[in-house]
Amino acid sequence: NHILSGYDHLLFILGLLLIVSHFRKLILVITGFTIGHSLTLSLAVFDLIQINSKLVEALIGYTIMFVGLEYFTKKNNNNIVSSVTFVILLNLLLLIVSLMLGISISTALIFGVVIFSISYLFFINNYKSENKFIVVITIIFGLIHGLGFGGFLLGSGVNDENIVSGLLGFNLGVEFGQIAFILFILLTFKILSLLKMNRIISIAKNAAFVFIISLGLYFYIQRLMF
């Protein structure tokens, strides 16, 4: 149910497929994401941490947009100027609009994502083994998504009597769903490659990039300000 309705999760996975080209590295990245979301999901379900669901959902939207932004940066030979400018202007505009409309938003969150984004983009631009570092970042993003999973799972009927089986079943279901999704996309690209339809693959990747960054941007703004 979460996989079918949680399209923001699948969008993030699709973004990872765009920025990680090698299968072995993709497995490492997906594993990092699993570790991250499993940890915070468990902490949230056992009520060991308290979450602000509005901020968590906004951050999930931002992580989706950010993987699209990273793909754009890599596609343009790691030219980070456009990406950094976009991040700064976007968040500055959000602050200005929120002040004009009297909407209360977390300035700490805004400054946090700006500092993180700029630091990460500069890091991957200068660090030769950025594909190794991306595993660490994916774990961090997984921690954020896990908090969102926690809210979903707690609202699905899990209680003290079935909390362990519910947590295990949910994690297994999510992993099965995302692995099936990854294999479907990779198999589709493989078939297109064998048919020498590389132009179609390129168009599909560009379309996916536009879809990911647009919806991620929408989720971030909508969940943060409304």
mmCIF file of C-alpha atoms in Angstrom:
data_model
loop_
_atom_site.group_PDB
_atom_site.id
_atom_site.type_symbol
_atom_site.label_atom_id
_atom_site.label_comp_id
_atom_site.label_asym_id
_atom_site.label_seq_id
_atom_site.Cartn_x
_atom_site.Cartn_y
_atom_site.Cartn_z
ATOM 1 C CA ASN A 1 0.000 0.000 0.000
ATOM 2 C CA HIS A 2 2.811 2.417 0.840
ATOM 3 C CA ILE A 3 4.698 1.654 -2.366
ATOM 4 C CA LEU A 4 1.583 2.196 -4.479
ATOM 5 C CA SER A 5 0.595 5.392 -2.675
ATOM 6 C CA GLY A 6 4.064 6.606 -1.649
ATOM 7 C CA TYR A 7 5.128 7.865 -5.051
ATOM 8 C CA ASP A 8 7.530 10.337 -3.419
ATOM 9 C CA HIS A 9 9.578 7.334 -2.237
ATOM 10 C CA LEU A 10 9.690 5.899 -5.758
ATOM 11 C CA LEU A 11 10.664 9.294 -7.163
ATOM 12 C CA PHE A 12 13.671 9.364 -4.848
ATOM 13 C CA ILE A 13 14.678 5.846 -5.911
ATOM 14 C CA LEU A 14 14.311 6.876 -9.555
ATOM 15 C CA GLY A 15 16.597 9.833 -8.868
ATOM 16 C CA LEU A 16 19.236 7.492 -7.454
ATOM 17 C CA LEU A 17 18.992 5.411 -10.625
ATOM 18 C CA LEU A 18 19.779 8.527 -12.651
ATOM 19 C CA ILE A 19 22.875 9.630 -10.725
ATOM 20 C CA VAL A 20 24.429 6.198 -10.070
ATOM 21 C CA SER A 21 25.406 4.477 -13.303
ATOM 22 C CA HIS A 22 27.146 1.303 -12.086
ATOM 23 C CA PHE A 23 25.073 -1.583 -10.727
ATOM 24 C CA ARG A 24 27.445 -2.395 -7.837
ATOM 25 C CA LYS A 25 27.472 1.224 -6.672
ATOM 26 C CA LEU A 26 23.697 1.347 -7.052
ATOM 27 C CA ILE A 27 23.357 -1.634 -4.709
ATOM 28 C CA LEU A 28 25.588 0.123 -2.154
ATOM 29 C CA VAL A 29 23.533 3.305 -2.409
ATOM 30 C CA ILE A 30 20.200 1.487 -2.047
ATOM 31 C CA THR A 31 21.633 -0.431 0.927
ATOM 32 C CA GLY A 32 22.655 2.869 2.531
ATOM 33 C CA PHE A 33 19.160 4.228 1.990
ATOM 34 C CA THR A 34 17.695 1.078 3.563
ATOM 35 C CA ILE A 35 19.943 1.356 6.620
ATOM 36 C CA GLY A 36 18.963 4.979 7.108
ATOM 37 C CA HIS A 37 15.203 4.633 6.809
ATOM 38 C CA SER A 38 15.091 1.385 8.813
ATOM 39 C CA LEU A 39 16.857 3.075 11.741
ATOM 40 C CA THR A 40 14.636 6.134 12.048
ATOM 41 C CA LEU A 41 11.510 4.117 11.236
ATOM 42 C CA SER A 42 12.263 1.855 14.210
ATOM 43 C CA LEU A 43 12.999 4.802 16.511
ATOM 44 C CA ALA A 44 9.761 6.544 15.496
ATOM 45 C CA VAL A 45 7.592 3.442 15.866
ATOM 46 C CA PHE A 46 9.003 2.656 19.316
ATOM 47 C CA ASP A 47 8.380 6.312 20.255
ATOM 48 C CA LEU A 48 12.060 6.944 20.976
ATOM 49 C CA ILE A 49 12.079 10.146 18.926
ATOM 50 C CA GLN A 50 9.444 12.803 18.348
ATOM 51 C CA ILE A 51 9.002 14.170 14.836
ATOM 52 C CA ASN A 52 7.568 17.301 13.285
ATOM 53 C CA SER A 53 5.697 15.664 10.415
ATOM 54 C CA LYS A 54 5.360 18.904 8.431
ATOM 55 C CA LEU A 55 9.108 19.536 8.409
ATOM 56 C CA VAL A 56 9.885 15.882 7.709
ATOM 57 C CA GLU A 57 7.553 15.787 4.705
ATOM 58 C CA ALA A 58 9.042 19.060 3.410
ATOM 59 C CA LEU A 59 12.549 17.607 3.742
ATOM 60 C CA ILE A 60 11.480 14.468 1.877
ATOM 61 C CA GLY A 61 10.337 16.712 -0.960
ATOM 62 C CA TYR A 62 13.685 18.509 -0.855
ATOM 63 C CA THR A 63 15.664 15.240 -1.038
ATOM 64 C CA ILE A 64 13.722 14.318 -4.178
ATOM 65 C CA MET A 65 14.438 17.689 -5.757
ATOM 66 C CA PHE A 66 18.080 17.485 -4.682
ATOM 67 C CA VAL A 67 18.826 14.167 -6.407
ATOM 68 C CA GLY A 68 17.428 15.747 -9.561
ATOM 69 C CA LEU A 69 19.674 18.743 -8.988
ATOM 70 C CA GLU A 70 22.690 16.475 -8.531
ATOM 71 C CA TYR A 71 21.885 14.723 -11.818
ATOM 72 C CA PHE A 72 21.737 18.136 -13.511
ATOM 73 C CA THR A 73 25.113 19.053 -11.985
ATOM 74 C CA LYS A 74 26.765 15.820 -13.149
ATOM 75 C CA LYS A 75 25.200 16.134 -16.600
ATOM 76 C CA ASN A 76 26.817 19.569 -16.922
ATOM 77 C CA ASN A 77 30.307 18.312 -16.071
ATOM 78 C CA ASN A 78 29.982 19.093 -12.358
ATOM 79 C CA ASN A 79 29.411 22.789 -13.054
ATOM 80 C CA ILE A 80 27.879 23.691 -9.715
ATOM 81 C CA VAL A 81 27.328 27.417 -10.286
ATOM 82 C CA SER A 82 23.797 27.020 -11.673
ATOM 83 C CA SER A 83 22.800 24.510 -8.992
ATOM 84 C CA VAL A 84 24.133 26.606 -6.110
ATOM 85 C CA THR A 85 22.478 29.732 -7.503
ATOM 86 C CA PHE A 86 19.172 27.870 -7.820
ATOM 87 C CA VAL A 87 19.323 26.611 -4.227
ATOM 88 C CA ILE A 88 20.114 30.057 -2.803
ATOM 89 C CA LEU A 89 17.496 31.911 -4.854
ATOM 90 C CA LEU A 90 14.794 29.307 -4.188
ATOM 91 C CA ASN A 91 15.170 29.369 -0.428
ATOM 92 C CA LEU A 92 15.645 33.137 -0.292
ATOM 93 C CA LEU A 93 12.428 33.550 -2.285
ATOM 94 C CA LEU A 94 10.606 31.204 0.097
ATOM 95 C CA LEU A 95 11.703 33.305 3.058
ATOM 96 C CA ILE A 96 10.624 36.549 1.399
ATOM 97 C CA VAL A 97 7.229 35.189 0.303
ATOM 98 C CA SER A 98 6.562 33.685 3.742
ATOM 99 C CA LEU A 99 7.264 37.053 5.378
ATOM 100 C CA MET A 100 5.029 38.903 2.902
ATOM 101 C CA LEU A 101 2.149 36.454 3.382
ATOM 102 C CA GLY A 102 2.625 36.074 7.126
ATOM 103 C CA ILE A 103 3.318 32.336 6.828
ATOM 104 C CA SER A 104 5.407 30.811 9.598
ATOM 105 C CA ILE A 105 8.179 28.582 8.260
ATOM 106 C CA SER A 106 11.293 27.182 9.887
ATOM 107 C CA THR A 107 14.202 29.516 9.104
ATOM 108 C CA ALA A 108 16.524 26.937 10.684
ATOM 109 C CA LEU A 109 15.365 24.396 8.117
ATOM 110 C CA ILE A 110 15.834 26.878 5.267
ATOM 111 C CA PHE A 111 19.379 27.809 6.293
ATOM 112 C CA GLY A 112 20.165 24.178 7.043
ATOM 113 C CA VAL A 113 19.248 22.890 3.582
ATOM 114 C CA VAL A 114 21.091 25.784 1.918
ATOM 115 C CA ILE A 115 24.307 25.150 3.873
ATOM 116 C CA PHE A 116 24.059 21.382 3.328
ATOM 117 C CA SER A 117 23.326 21.704 -0.394
ATOM 118 C CA ILE A 118 26.159 24.136 -1.129
ATOM 119 C CA SER A 119 28.638 22.133 0.968
ATOM 120 C CA TYR A 120 27.707 18.841 -0.701
ATOM 121 C CA LEU A 121 27.805 20.250 -4.232
ATOM 122 C CA PHE A 122 31.239 21.786 -3.650
ATOM 123 C CA PHE A 123 32.410 18.541 -2.048
ATOM 124 C CA ILE A 124 31.454 16.269 -4.948
ATOM 125 C CA ASN A 125 32.988 18.785 -7.336
ATOM 126 C CA ASN A 126 36.379 18.478 -5.625
ATOM 127 C CA TYR A 127 36.367 14.963 -4.150
ATOM 128 C CA LYS A 128 37.587 12.344 -6.621
ATOM 129 C CA SER A 129 35.612 9.460 -5.078
ATOM 130 C CA GLU A 130 32.231 11.185 -4.876
ATOM 131 C CA ASN A 131 30.456 7.906 -5.749
ATOM 132 C CA LYS A 132 31.683 6.494 -2.428
ATOM 133 C CA PHE A 133 30.599 9.552 -0.501
ATOM 134 C CA ILE A 134 27.117 9.390 -2.008
ATOM 135 C CA VAL A 135 26.460 6.260 0.076
ATOM 136 C CA VAL A 136 26.882 8.354 3.236
ATOM 137 C CA ILE A 137 24.564 11.053 1.898
ATOM 138 C CA THR A 138 21.985 8.442 0.937
ATOM 139 C CA ILE A 139 22.047 7.096 4.499
ATOM 140 C CA ILE A 140 21.326 10.630 5.726
ATOM 141 C CA PHE A 141 18.472 10.997 3.243
ATOM 142 C CA GLY A 142 17.249 7.551 4.325
ATOM 143 C CA LEU A 143 17.064 8.787 7.919
ATOM 144 C CA ILE A 144 14.711 11.548 6.757
ATOM 145 C CA HIS A 145 12.524 9.204 4.710
ATOM 146 C CA GLY A 146 12.356 6.766 7.614
ATOM 147 C CA LEU A 147 10.725 9.440 9.768
ATOM 148 C CA GLY A 148 8.066 9.819 7.088
ATOM 149 C CA PHE A 149 7.608 6.048 6.992
ATOM 150 C CA GLY A 150 7.110 6.109 10.760
ATOM 151 C CA GLY A 151 4.110 8.400 10.447
ATOM 152 C CA PHE A 152 2.622 6.171 7.757
ATOM 153 C CA LEU A 153 3.170 2.954 9.714
ATOM 154 C CA LEU A 154 1.759 4.338 12.964
ATOM 155 C CA GLY A 155 -1.368 5.337 11.084
ATOM 156 C CA SER A 156 -1.818 1.898 9.542
ATOM 157 C CA GLY A 157 -3.098 0.092 12.639
ATOM 158 C CA VAL A 158 0.190 -1.018 14.202
ATOM 159 C CA ASN A 159 0.018 -1.075 18.009
ATOM 160 C CA ASP A 160 1.926 -2.455 20.995
ATOM 161 C CA GLU A 161 0.661 -5.971 20.322
ATOM 162 C CA ASN A 162 1.923 -6.287 16.757
ATOM 163 C CA ILE A 163 4.599 -3.609 16.602
ATOM 164 C CA VAL A 164 7.541 -5.964 15.934
ATOM 165 C CA SER A 165 5.799 -7.989 13.226
ATOM 166 C CA GLY A 166 4.368 -4.795 11.738
ATOM 167 C CA LEU A 167 7.786 -3.150 11.612
ATOM 168 C CA LEU A 168 9.406 -6.236 10.075
ATOM 169 C CA GLY A 169 6.595 -6.718 7.561
ATOM 170 C CA PHE A 170 6.675 -3.070 6.539
ATOM 171 C CA ASN A 171 10.449 -3.069 5.978
ATOM 172 C CA LEU A 172 10.284 -6.275 3.954
ATOM 173 C CA GLY A 173 7.402 -4.925 1.898
ATOM 174 C CA VAL A 174 9.167 -1.645 1.157
ATOM 175 C CA GLU A 175 12.387 -3.448 0.203
ATOM 176 C CA PHE A 176 10.521 -5.859 -2.086
ATOM 177 C CA GLY A 177 8.694 -2.950 -3.693
ATOM 178 C CA GLN A 178 11.756 -0.816 -4.326
ATOM 179 C CA ILE A 179 13.837 -3.747 -5.597
ATOM 180 C CA ALA A 180 11.038 -4.694 -8.000
ATOM 181 C CA PHE A 181 10.866 -1.074 -9.172
ATOM 182 C CA ILE A 182 14.650 -0.862 -9.685
ATOM 183 C CA LEU A 183 14.769 -4.149 -11.615
ATOM 184 C CA PHE A 184 11.879 -3.046 -13.828
ATOM 185 C CA ILE A 185 13.625 0.216 -14.768
ATOM 186 C CA LEU A 186 17.007 -1.466 -15.329
ATOM 187 C CA LEU A 187 15.427 -4.239 -17.416
ATOM 188 C CA THR A 188 13.588 -1.657 -19.527
ATOM 189 C CA PHE A 189 16.823 0.255 -20.162
ATOM 190 C CA LYS A 190 18.651 -3.001 -20.964
ATOM 191 C CA ILE A 191 16.051 -4.009 -23.548
ATOM 192 C CA LEU A 192 16.162 -0.551 -25.137
ATOM 193 C CA SER A 193 19.972 -0.739 -25.205
ATOM 194 C CA LEU A 194 19.923 -4.161 -26.897
ATOM 195 C CA LEU A 195 17.520 -2.765 -29.474
ATOM 196 C CA LYS A 196 20.015 0.092 -30.022
ATOM 197 C CA MET A 197 17.447 2.659 -28.908
ATOM 198 C CA ASN A 198 19.911 4.736 -26.907
ATOM 199 C CA ARG A 199 18.192 7.929 -28.053
ATOM 200 C CA ILE A 200 15.028 6.758 -26.296
ATOM 201 C CA ILE A 201 17.034 6.069 -23.120
ATOM 202 C CA SER A 202 18.479 9.594 -23.198
ATOM 203 C CA ILE A 203 15.027 11.138 -23.706
ATOM 204 C CA ALA A 204 13.604 8.983 -20.882
ATOM 205 C CA LYS A 205 16.368 10.084 -18.489
ATOM 206 C CA ASN A 206 15.821 13.753 -19.316
ATOM 207 C CA ALA A 207 12.068 13.378 -18.885
ATOM 208 C CA ALA A 208 12.611 11.617 -15.548
ATOM 209 C CA PHE A 209 14.928 14.429 -14.446
ATOM 210 C CA VAL A 210 12.300 17.090 -15.225
ATOM 211 C CA PHE A 211 9.608 15.032 -13.490
ATOM 212 C CA ILE A 212 11.733 14.432 -10.376
ATOM 213 C CA ILE A 213 12.968 17.978 -9.879
ATOM 214 C CA SER A 214 9.539 19.495 -10.623
ATOM 215 C CA LEU A 215 7.603 17.272 -8.224
ATOM 216 C CA GLY A 216 10.321 17.478 -5.576
ATOM 217 C CA LEU A 217 10.208 21.268 -5.795
ATOM 218 C CA TYR A 218 6.413 21.218 -5.558
ATOM 219 C CA PHE A 219 6.445 18.898 -2.525
ATOM 220 C CA TYR A 220 9.074 21.024 -0.768
ATOM 221 C CA ILE A 221 7.230 24.315 -1.249
ATOM 222 C CA GLN A 222 3.728 22.961 -0.639
ATOM 223 C CA ARG A 223 4.620 21.004 2.482
ATOM 224 C CA LEU A 224 6.776 23.763 3.935
ATOM 225 C CA MET A 225 4.416 26.682 3.432
ATOM 226 C CA PHE A 226 0.889 25.213 3.531
#
